[in-house]
Every structure is written in C-alpha cells, then in structure tokens.
Short mmCIF file of C-alpha atoms in Angstrom, two decimals:
data_model
loop_
_atom_site.label_atom_id
_atom_site.label_comp_id
_atom_site.label_asym_id
_atom_site.label_seq_id
_atom_site.Cartn_x
_atom_site.Cartn_y
_atom_site.Cartn_z
CA MET A 190 70.49 93.45 132.52
CA PRO A 191 73.69 93.36 130.42
CA GLY A 192 74.25 89.61 130.71
CA ILE A 193 70.73 88.69 129.62
CA GLU A 194 70.76 91.23 126.82
CA GLY A 195 74.13 89.94 125.60
CA GLU A 196 72.88 86.36 125.68
CA SER A 197 69.86 87.32 123.61
CA VAL A 198 72.08 89.02 121.04
CA SER A 199 74.31 85.95 120.94
CA ASN A 200 71.36 83.66 120.35
CA ARG A 201 69.93 85.87 117.60
CA SER A 202 73.32 86.18 115.92
CA LEU A 203 73.90 82.44 116.03
CA ARG A 204 70.44 81.62 114.71
CA THR A 205 70.40 84.24 111.94
CA GLY A 206 73.91 83.45 110.77
CA ALA A 207 73.28 79.70 110.81
CA LEU A 208 70.13 79.98 108.73
CA ALA A 209 71.80 82.29 106.20
CA VAL A 210 74.77 80.03 105.69
CA ALA A 211 72.54 76.95 105.65
CA ALA A 212 70.55 78.46 102.79
CA ALA A 213 73.76 79.13 100.87
CA LEU A 214 75.05 75.61 101.41
CA ILE A 215 71.73 74.04 100.46
CA ALA A 216 71.79 76.07 97.24
CA LEU A 217 75.35 74.88 96.57
CA VAL A 218 74.40 71.25 97.10
CA ALA A 219 71.29 71.64 94.92
CA VAL A 220 73.33 73.04 92.04
CA TRP A 221 75.88 70.24 92.43
CA LEU A 222 73.21 67.54 92.44
CA LEU A 223 71.28 69.01 89.53
CA SER A 224 74.47 69.07 87.46
CA GLY A 225 74.78 65.27 87.75
CA SER A 226 72.46 62.34 87.44
CA ALA A 227 69.08 62.31 89.12
CA PRO A 228 68.37 60.26 92.25
CA PRO A 229 68.29 57.52 93.27
CA TYR A 230 72.08 57.56 93.17
CA MET A 231 74.25 54.49 92.96
CA ASN A 232 75.78 55.13 96.38
CA ASP A 233 76.42 52.95 99.43
CA PHE A 234 72.72 52.19 99.84
CA LEU A 235 73.13 49.99 96.78
CA ALA A 236 75.24 47.66 98.93
CA TYR A 237 72.85 47.82 101.90
CA TRP A 238 69.87 47.10 99.65
CA ALA A 239 71.56 44.17 97.91
CA VAL A 240 72.72 42.64 101.20
CA GLY A 241 69.26 43.00 102.75
CA ARG A 242 67.56 41.60 99.67
CA LEU A 243 69.83 38.55 99.65
CA LEU A 244 69.06 37.92 103.32
CA LEU A 245 65.32 38.26 102.69
CA GLU A 246 65.55 35.69 99.90
CA GLY A 247 67.55 33.27 102.04
CA GLY A 248 70.81 33.84 100.20
CA ASN A 249 74.30 34.59 101.47
CA PRO A 250 74.41 38.32 102.35
CA TYR A 251 78.22 38.19 102.33
CA ASP A 252 78.52 36.62 98.85
CA ALA A 253 80.40 39.19 96.76
CA ALA A 254 79.45 37.61 93.42
CA ALA A 255 75.72 37.52 94.23
CA ILE A 256 75.83 41.11 95.49
CA LEU A 257 77.59 42.31 92.35
CA GLU A 258 75.00 40.56 90.17
CA LEU A 259 72.14 42.28 91.99
CA GLN A 260 73.87 45.64 91.72
CA ARG A 261 74.44 45.25 87.99
CA GLU A 262 70.78 44.34 87.49
CA LEU A 263 70.02 47.78 88.92
CA GLY A 264 72.34 49.45 86.43
CA SER A 265 75.41 49.81 88.62
CA ARG A 266 78.71 50.16 86.80
CA PHE A 267 80.80 49.43 89.88
CA VAL A 268 83.60 46.99 89.18
CA GLU A 269 83.79 45.79 92.79
CA PRO A 270 80.78 44.54 94.77
CA GLY A 271 79.63 46.61 97.73
CA VAL A 272 79.78 44.03 100.50
CA VAL A 273 78.96 45.43 103.94
CA ARG A 274 81.20 44.42 106.83
CA ASN A 275 78.53 44.76 109.49
CA PRO A 276 78.00 41.68 111.71
CA PRO A 277 74.97 39.41 111.15
CA TRP A 278 72.89 40.69 114.07
CA THR A 279 72.82 44.20 112.55
CA LEU A 280 71.58 43.12 109.11
CA PRO A 281 67.86 42.96 110.10
CA LEU A 282 67.99 46.78 110.26
CA LEU A 283 68.25 46.70 106.46
CA LEU A 284 65.24 44.45 105.86
CA PRO A 285 62.41 47.05 105.79
CA PHE A 286 64.27 49.00 103.12
CA ALA A 287 65.43 45.96 101.14
CA ALA A 288 61.83 44.73 101.00
CA LEU A 289 61.01 47.78 98.85
CA PRO A 290 62.02 48.27 95.22
CA PHE A 291 65.44 49.92 95.03
CA GLY A 292 64.15 53.40 94.18
CA ALA A 293 61.55 53.48 96.95
CA GLY A 294 64.03 51.98 99.38
CA TRP A 295 66.62 54.60 98.47
CA TYR A 296 64.28 57.49 99.24
CA ALA A 297 63.02 55.85 102.43
CA TRP A 298 66.60 55.24 103.57
CA ALA A 299 67.71 58.84 102.88
CA VAL A 300 64.67 60.27 104.69
CA ALA A 301 65.19 57.91 107.62
CA GLN A 302 68.85 58.91 108.03
CA ILE A 303 68.05 62.63 107.81
CA ALA A 304 65.19 62.23 110.31
CA LEU A 305 67.37 60.28 112.75
CA ILE A 306 70.15 62.86 112.63
CA GLY A 307 67.65 65.69 113.08
CA VAL A 308 65.95 64.01 116.05
CA CYS A 309 69.32 63.25 117.64
CA ALA A 310 70.42 66.88 117.17
CA ALA A 311 67.30 68.18 118.91
CA THR A 312 67.64 65.58 121.68
CA LEU A 313 71.31 66.39 122.27
CA TRP A 314 70.47 70.09 122.36
CA ARG A 315 67.99 69.48 125.17
CA LEU A 316 70.40 67.11 126.89
CA PHE A 317 73.12 69.78 126.90
CA GLU A 318 70.50 72.29 128.15
CA GLY A 319 70.47 74.61 125.14
CA SER A 320 68.07 77.50 125.64
CA ALA A 321 67.48 78.34 121.98
CA ARG A 322 64.98 76.43 119.87
CA PRO A 323 65.99 72.93 118.72
CA SER A 324 65.83 74.26 115.14
CA VAL A 325 69.17 75.97 115.86
CA ALA A 326 70.69 72.61 116.78
CA ILE A 327 69.30 70.99 113.64
CA THR A 328 70.66 73.81 111.48
CA LEU A 329 74.10 73.66 113.06
CA THR A 330 74.13 69.89 112.62
CA PHE A 331 73.28 69.95 108.92
CA LEU A 332 75.75 72.76 108.36
CA PHE A 333 78.35 70.17 109.36
CA PRO A 334 78.97 68.40 106.02
CA PRO A 335 79.32 64.81 107.34
CA ALA A 336 75.68 64.95 108.48
CA VAL A 337 74.66 65.69 104.88
CA PHE A 338 77.13 63.16 103.45
CA VAL A 339 75.36 60.40 105.39
CA ALA A 340 72.25 60.91 103.25
CA LEU A 341 74.07 61.73 100.00
CA GLY A 342 76.31 58.68 100.43
CA GLY A 343 73.49 56.30 101.35
CA GLN A 344 75.22 55.58 104.64
CA ILE A 345 74.03 54.52 108.09
CA GLY A 346 75.49 57.25 110.32
CA GLY A 347 72.05 58.29 111.58
CA VAL A 348 71.71 54.94 113.34
CA LEU A 349 75.15 55.32 114.92
CA LEU A 350 74.27 58.80 116.20
CA LEU A 351 70.99 57.39 117.51
CA GLY A 352 72.93 54.75 119.43
CA LEU A 353 75.18 57.33 121.07
CA THR A 354 72.35 59.73 121.84
CA GLY A 355 69.89 57.13 123.06
CA PHE A 356 72.45 55.42 125.26
CA THR A 357 73.46 58.70 126.91
CA VAL A 358 69.91 59.90 127.51
CA ALA A 359 68.76 56.52 128.86
CA VAL A 360 71.76 56.13 131.18
CA GLU A 361 71.25 59.64 132.54
CA LYS A 362 67.65 58.65 133.36
CA ARG A 363 68.85 55.32 134.83
CA ARG A 364 66.95 53.30 132.23
CA ASP A 365 69.85 50.94 131.78
CA LEU A 366 68.06 48.19 129.89
CA VAL A 367 66.90 50.69 127.27
CA ALA A 368 70.40 52.15 127.19
CA GLY A 369 71.70 48.70 126.35
CA LEU A 370 69.34 48.39 123.39
CA PHE A 371 70.73 51.65 122.01
CA LEU A 372 74.24 50.42 122.77
CA SER A 373 73.66 47.39 120.54
CA LEU A 374 73.24 49.75 117.57
CA LEU A 375 76.88 50.80 117.95
CA THR A 376 78.00 47.28 117.05
CA LEU A 377 77.27 48.29 113.44
CA LYS A 378 80.74 49.84 113.31
CA PRO A 379 82.50 49.07 116.60
CA HIS A 380 85.90 50.15 115.25
CA LEU A 381 84.66 53.76 115.30
CA LEU A 382 84.03 53.69 119.05
CA LEU A 383 86.90 51.81 120.68
CA PRO A 384 87.65 54.33 123.50
CA PHE A 385 83.91 54.76 124.07
CA GLY A 386 83.48 51.01 124.42
CA VAL A 387 86.40 50.74 126.85
CA VAL A 388 84.90 53.45 129.05
CA VAL A 389 81.50 51.72 128.99
CA LEU A 390 83.12 48.57 130.37
CA LEU A 391 85.18 50.46 132.98
CA TRP A 392 82.13 52.44 134.10
CA SER A 393 80.02 49.27 134.32
CA TRP A 394 82.56 47.62 136.59
CA HIS A 395 83.14 50.73 138.73
CA GLU A 396 79.44 51.51 139.20
CA ARG A 397 78.37 47.85 139.42
CA ARG A 398 75.72 48.58 136.78
CA TYR A 399 75.43 45.78 134.25
CA LEU A 400 71.83 45.94 133.08
CA HIS A 401 72.81 48.01 130.01
CA LEU A 402 75.26 45.27 128.99
CA ILE A 403 72.42 42.75 129.29
CA GLY A 404 70.26 45.06 127.18
CA ALA A 405 72.98 45.26 124.53
CA ALA A 406 73.30 41.47 124.51
CA VAL A 407 69.53 41.12 124.14
CA GLY A 408 69.46 43.58 121.25
CA CYS A 409 72.24 41.73 119.44
CA ALA A 410 70.66 38.33 120.18
CA VAL A 411 67.28 39.36 118.76
CA GLY A 412 68.94 40.69 115.61
CA PHE A 413 70.98 37.53 115.26
CA MET A 414 67.94 35.28 115.68
CA VAL A 415 66.07 37.16 112.95
CA ALA A 416 69.06 36.79 110.62
CA LEU A 417 69.43 33.13 111.59
CA VAL A 418 65.80 32.36 110.74
CA LEU A 419 66.28 33.83 107.27
CA GLN A 420 69.70 32.29 106.71
CA PRO A 421 70.65 29.42 109.07
CA GLU A 422 74.29 29.44 107.89
CA ILE A 423 74.85 33.17 108.27
CA PHE A 424 77.38 32.95 111.10
CA GLY A 425 79.69 30.68 109.14
CA GLN A 426 79.24 32.87 106.06
CA TYR A 427 80.22 35.93 108.05
CA LEU A 428 83.32 34.25 109.49
CA GLU A 429 84.41 33.17 106.02
CA PHE A 430 83.89 36.69 104.71
CA ALA A 431 85.73 38.26 107.65
CA ARG A 432 88.77 36.05 107.09
CA ALA A 433 88.91 36.83 103.37
CA GLU A 434 87.97 40.52 103.37
CA VAL A 435 90.78 43.09 103.31
CA PRO A 436 89.50 46.65 103.99
CA GLU A 437 90.61 49.34 101.55
CA GLU A 438 91.98 51.73 104.14
CA ASP A 439 93.84 53.69 101.46
CA VAL A 440 90.80 55.92 100.85
CA VAL A 441 89.64 56.59 104.40
CA SER A 442 89.60 59.78 106.43
CA THR A 443 91.00 58.93 109.87
CA PRO A 444 94.33 60.06 111.33
CA GLY A 445 95.30 56.38 111.47
CA ALA A 446 94.85 56.05 107.72
CA ALA A 447 96.90 59.20 107.16
CA LEU A 448 99.65 57.82 109.38
CA ARG A 449 99.65 54.57 107.45
CA GLN A 450 100.03 56.42 104.16
CA LEU A 451 102.83 58.50 105.63
CA ILE A 452 104.76 55.49 106.93
CA GLY A 453 103.89 53.25 104.02
CA PHE A 454 100.65 51.60 102.99
CA ARG A 455 102.11 48.11 103.43
CA HIS A 456 102.44 48.77 107.19
CA PHE A 457 98.90 47.76 108.24
CA TRP A 458 99.78 48.13 111.92
CA ALA A 459 100.35 51.89 111.57
CA GLN A 460 96.65 52.72 111.37
CA TRP A 461 96.13 51.08 114.78
CA ILE A 462 98.54 53.41 116.57
CA PRO A 463 95.86 56.08 117.21
CA ALA A 464 93.53 53.32 118.44
CA ALA A 465 96.09 52.22 121.02
CA LEU A 466 96.67 55.84 122.07
CA GLY A 467 92.93 56.51 122.24
CA ILE A 468 92.28 53.47 124.41
CA GLY A 469 95.15 54.46 126.70
CA TRP A 470 93.73 57.97 126.99
CA ALA A 471 90.25 56.57 127.73
CA ILE A 472 91.53 54.40 130.56
CA SER A 473 93.50 57.28 132.08
CA HIS A 474 90.68 59.78 131.60
CA TYR A 475 88.11 57.56 133.25
CA HIS A 476 90.46 56.76 136.13
CA ARG A 477 90.81 60.49 136.85
CA ARG A 478 87.09 61.26 136.60
CA SER A 479 85.45 58.02 137.70
CA ASN A 480 84.09 59.34 141.01
CA GLY A 481 82.12 62.13 139.36
CA TRP A 482 81.54 60.60 135.93
CA SER A 483 78.72 62.11 133.88
CA TRP A 484 77.90 60.64 130.47
CA LYS A 485 76.20 63.87 129.46
CA ALA A 486 79.30 65.93 130.21
CA GLU A 487 81.77 63.42 128.78
CA LEU A 488 79.97 62.39 125.58
CA PRO A 489 81.26 65.21 123.31
CA GLN A 490 84.92 64.62 124.11
CA LEU A 491 84.67 60.84 124.27
CA ALA A 492 82.89 60.56 120.91
CA ALA A 493 85.41 62.90 119.26
CA VAL A 494 88.42 61.01 120.65
CA SER A 495 86.82 57.75 119.53
CA TRP A 496 86.62 59.05 115.97
CA LEU A 497 90.24 60.21 116.06
CA ALA A 498 91.29 56.77 117.34
CA ALA A 499 89.38 54.80 114.69
CA PRO A 500 91.71 52.67 112.53
CA TYR A 501 89.55 53.39 109.51
CA GLY A 502 86.41 55.32 108.68
CA TRP A 503 85.02 57.62 106.03
CA VAL A 504 84.00 61.25 105.97
CA TYR A 505 80.32 60.50 106.67
CA ASP A 506 81.33 58.62 109.83
CA MET A 507 82.40 61.99 111.25
CA VAL A 508 78.76 62.48 112.18
CA LEU A 509 80.05 61.17 115.53
CA LEU A 510 81.52 64.66 116.03
CA VAL A 511 78.03 66.23 116.19
CA PRO A 512 77.82 66.03 120.03
CA ALA A 513 80.99 68.14 120.31
CA VAL A 514 79.64 70.67 117.81
CA LEU A 515 76.33 71.06 119.66
CA ASP A 516 77.79 71.10 123.16
CA GLY A 517 80.21 73.81 122.04
CA ALA A 518 77.30 75.85 120.68
CA VAL A 519 75.35 75.47 123.94
CA ARG A 520 78.39 76.64 125.90
CA LEU A 521 78.58 79.73 123.69
CA GLU A 522 74.89 80.51 124.21
CA GLY A 523 75.43 81.97 127.65
CA GLN A 524 78.26 84.28 126.63
CA SER A 525 77.55 87.99 126.82
CA ASP A 526 80.25 88.83 124.26
CA ALA A 527 78.24 88.68 121.04
CA ALA A 528 81.28 89.57 118.94
CA ALA A 529 83.20 86.56 120.26
CA VAL A 530 80.22 84.31 119.50
CA ARG A 531 80.06 85.62 115.95
CA ARG A 532 83.78 85.09 115.44
CA THR A 533 83.56 81.53 116.71
CA PHE A 534 80.58 80.83 114.49
CA LEU A 535 82.45 82.28 111.50
CA VAL A 536 85.34 79.87 112.17
CA TYR A 537 82.83 77.00 112.26
CA VAL A 538 81.34 78.10 108.95
CA MET A 539 84.79 78.30 107.38
CA LEU A 540 85.59 74.81 108.64
CA CYS A 541 82.35 73.48 107.11
CA LEU A 542 83.01 75.19 103.78
CA LEU A 543 86.53 73.78 103.66
CA VAL A 544 85.19 70.26 104.22
CA TRP A 545 82.69 70.79 101.40
CA ILE A 546 85.38 72.05 99.05
CA GLN A 547 87.65 69.13 99.87
CA GLN A 548 84.86 66.62 99.37
CA LEU A 549 83.75 68.07 96.04
CA TRP A 550 87.32 68.39 94.81
CA PHE A 551 89.07 65.32 96.24
CA GLY A 552 86.31 63.03 97.51
CA SER A 553 86.41 61.07 100.74
CA GLY A 554 89.97 60.38 101.83
CA VAL A 555 92.81 61.29 104.14
CA VAL A 556 92.39 64.91 103.08
CA HIS A 557 89.72 65.06 105.82
CA ALA A 558 91.93 63.65 108.59
CA TRP A 559 92.32 67.12 110.17
CA VAL A 560 88.59 67.65 110.78
CA GLY A 561 88.36 65.62 113.98
CA PHE A 562 91.30 67.51 115.48
CA ALA A 563 89.70 70.83 114.53
CA VAL A 564 86.34 69.97 116.13
CA LEU A 565 87.85 68.53 119.28
CA GLY A 566 90.32 71.41 119.56
CA GLY A 567 87.52 73.94 119.11
CA TRP A 568 85.40 72.23 121.75
CA LEU A 569 88.30 72.17 124.23
CA TRP A 570 88.97 75.85 123.55
CA ILE A 571 85.32 76.78 124.13
CA ARG A 572 85.15 74.67 127.28
CA SER A 573 88.22 76.37 128.72
CA ARG A 574 86.56 79.78 128.33
CA THR A 575 83.04 78.97 129.51
#
C-alpha cells in the first residue's frame, strides 16, 4: 500500500538522519569540551549547590555574601554570587545534591537533568501517539541545543519539562491530584509559563475541576515546611532578597528582552509587553476552544507561546519548546511524502546548528530571541498541512 510504504520510508529517513546528525553534534560538543577545562564546570550548578548547602546548614540561602564565600572556596572566580531566585518551597529539590561534595553533586545533577529530559521526551512521544520508537524522540530532543545546554549549564530545565509533561499526562488520565503535584514544580520559574498558568486557572473554573490546584498547593506546602524546618526565617529572607534583587535581563534570550534592548535598557516595562500579549492571547484562545479543550493537543502551542511571552529567560529555558518539536515530528510521521519529511528535517537540523553556532560564538543572549518564533512557526506550518 503506497501510504504505508511512504510512512515507513519517512520513519526510516527521520531516524537515520537524526542519528547521523546527532553523532556529528556530539562529536562537536566533545571537541569543544575537551578544548577547555575538565568537569565539573563552574556553571549554574555552583549556585544551586551553594544555596542548598546553606539551607542544609541552617544558613540564609539568599545571602549573597555567604554564597559567594562558598563558591570561592570551591575555586570559583566569579565576581558576582550566583543567588537563585527560586521561591523557598522549591529549594528542598536541591538538598539531595547539595548534601554531596560539589564534584559528586555536579555529576549527579547533570545525569538527573539528562535523564529527566530523556524520560519526558519518550513520554511526550507516546502522549502524542508517535509510532516510531521513543529513541527517535530522545534523539530529536537532544538535537535541540537547549536540551543539551540544560546539562552543560548546570540548569534545572529537566524539572520544568517534567512538570509540564507530568501535569499533561496526569490531567489526561483524570488524576488531578497527581497533576497538581507536577504543577507545583512549575513554580520554580513561574515567569516562563504565564499564559500556561492563566489557562490552567480558566480551565479549572470552566470545568469545575480544582483538585489539581489543591495538589499544587500541597506540593508547595510540603516543600515550604521542609525549608522552614531547616531555616525558620526563610520566608522573611526571601522577601528581603526579592525586594533587593534586580534581574540582569540584559543577557537573556526572550523576545521581551530583545524589545527592551531595542527601546532602551532603562525601560524595564518593555520586556513585559510580550507577557501582556501572551496572556491576552491565552484568554482569547481558551475562550474559543474551551468546549473541546484537550491538554494533549494544546500543550505544544501553549508551552511555546508561554516561552515567547516570558519577560526574561535564558537559552536553556527553551527546553519548554520540546513539546512543539516532538508533536511536529509525530505529525510528520504519517506523511507519505518522504521527500517533504526529509526537507523539513533538514530545516530543523539547520536551525539546531545555527543555535549551536550562536551559543559558541556569542553565548546566551538576545541573539537567540528568534528561536521560539521559528519553532512555533514550524509547528503551525506542519499542523496546517497534516
């Protein structure tokens, strides 16, 4: 049958091409890493480790001076301390890694983030009903540079992707309390998911389903109680830090940051324009689709728009675009035109290579602001033709 034969060719082409390019990219990254210092690197995990260690010892996890002292004891040459902005109830996630020596914690953290992203990729692939093996989804995901940057940068994007994936899967199975526990993970960086959060609230009210909100509250409360036992004054310390801290949005990768640089860095309000537009879109979009709302169908677009609306965020936070990447690939699976599939995959590879080149040449910054538009635009284009 022509359709089945074409689909098989498409799947083989996608899998073979992905593995070939993945090998090339892995070789590129290996050469780059070998040319520099050996791991463990002084990346963002240094901040997570120091914050977790201070909390374990009953100190102030938001004390910049204490954090900087710990970091310098480890050999860091950073001038500024790496203070995390995450709220107190999320800090217990750092404790198992902070309890280890820095080197062991670094490796455990990197492996954990890679494992979480890989598991989420395979889970999303099944959720979107991909027929190829989950290894294809994992390959496509780690071809996307932000997924690799999470581990290289010592960041926490794997937990964010777990929150999105777990919430969607649990809600689809009507396990709302479990969905709420996953939802609590997204409070790590709520500014990255403003439209998503608005839709969660609108959907809860429309469907009269509130158990997931209770689950989220329970998850946050448990985390906060753990932090409170270790540091009884942590809430006041966080409030003091939040009032004094001024984010350095001049180096971030969102369209809002690019707009602020274009208008003038002193205009702090400019980076919130996409957030306002994204929230407006979310309200309108949900209103139009509320009667037939499906989290599985809406997740790719909603997560991508949420990233585009974020007032600030870095290149590794673009791991939130993975659902759009994988859903687009699943939609291409069933196409009988193998040549069209190969062309689309080639465009994806070129996009990934360009992100790598920009990161190696310029670092994380507004140079990456176009990536979210490219992924969302590609997903919309694929959806319109499948």
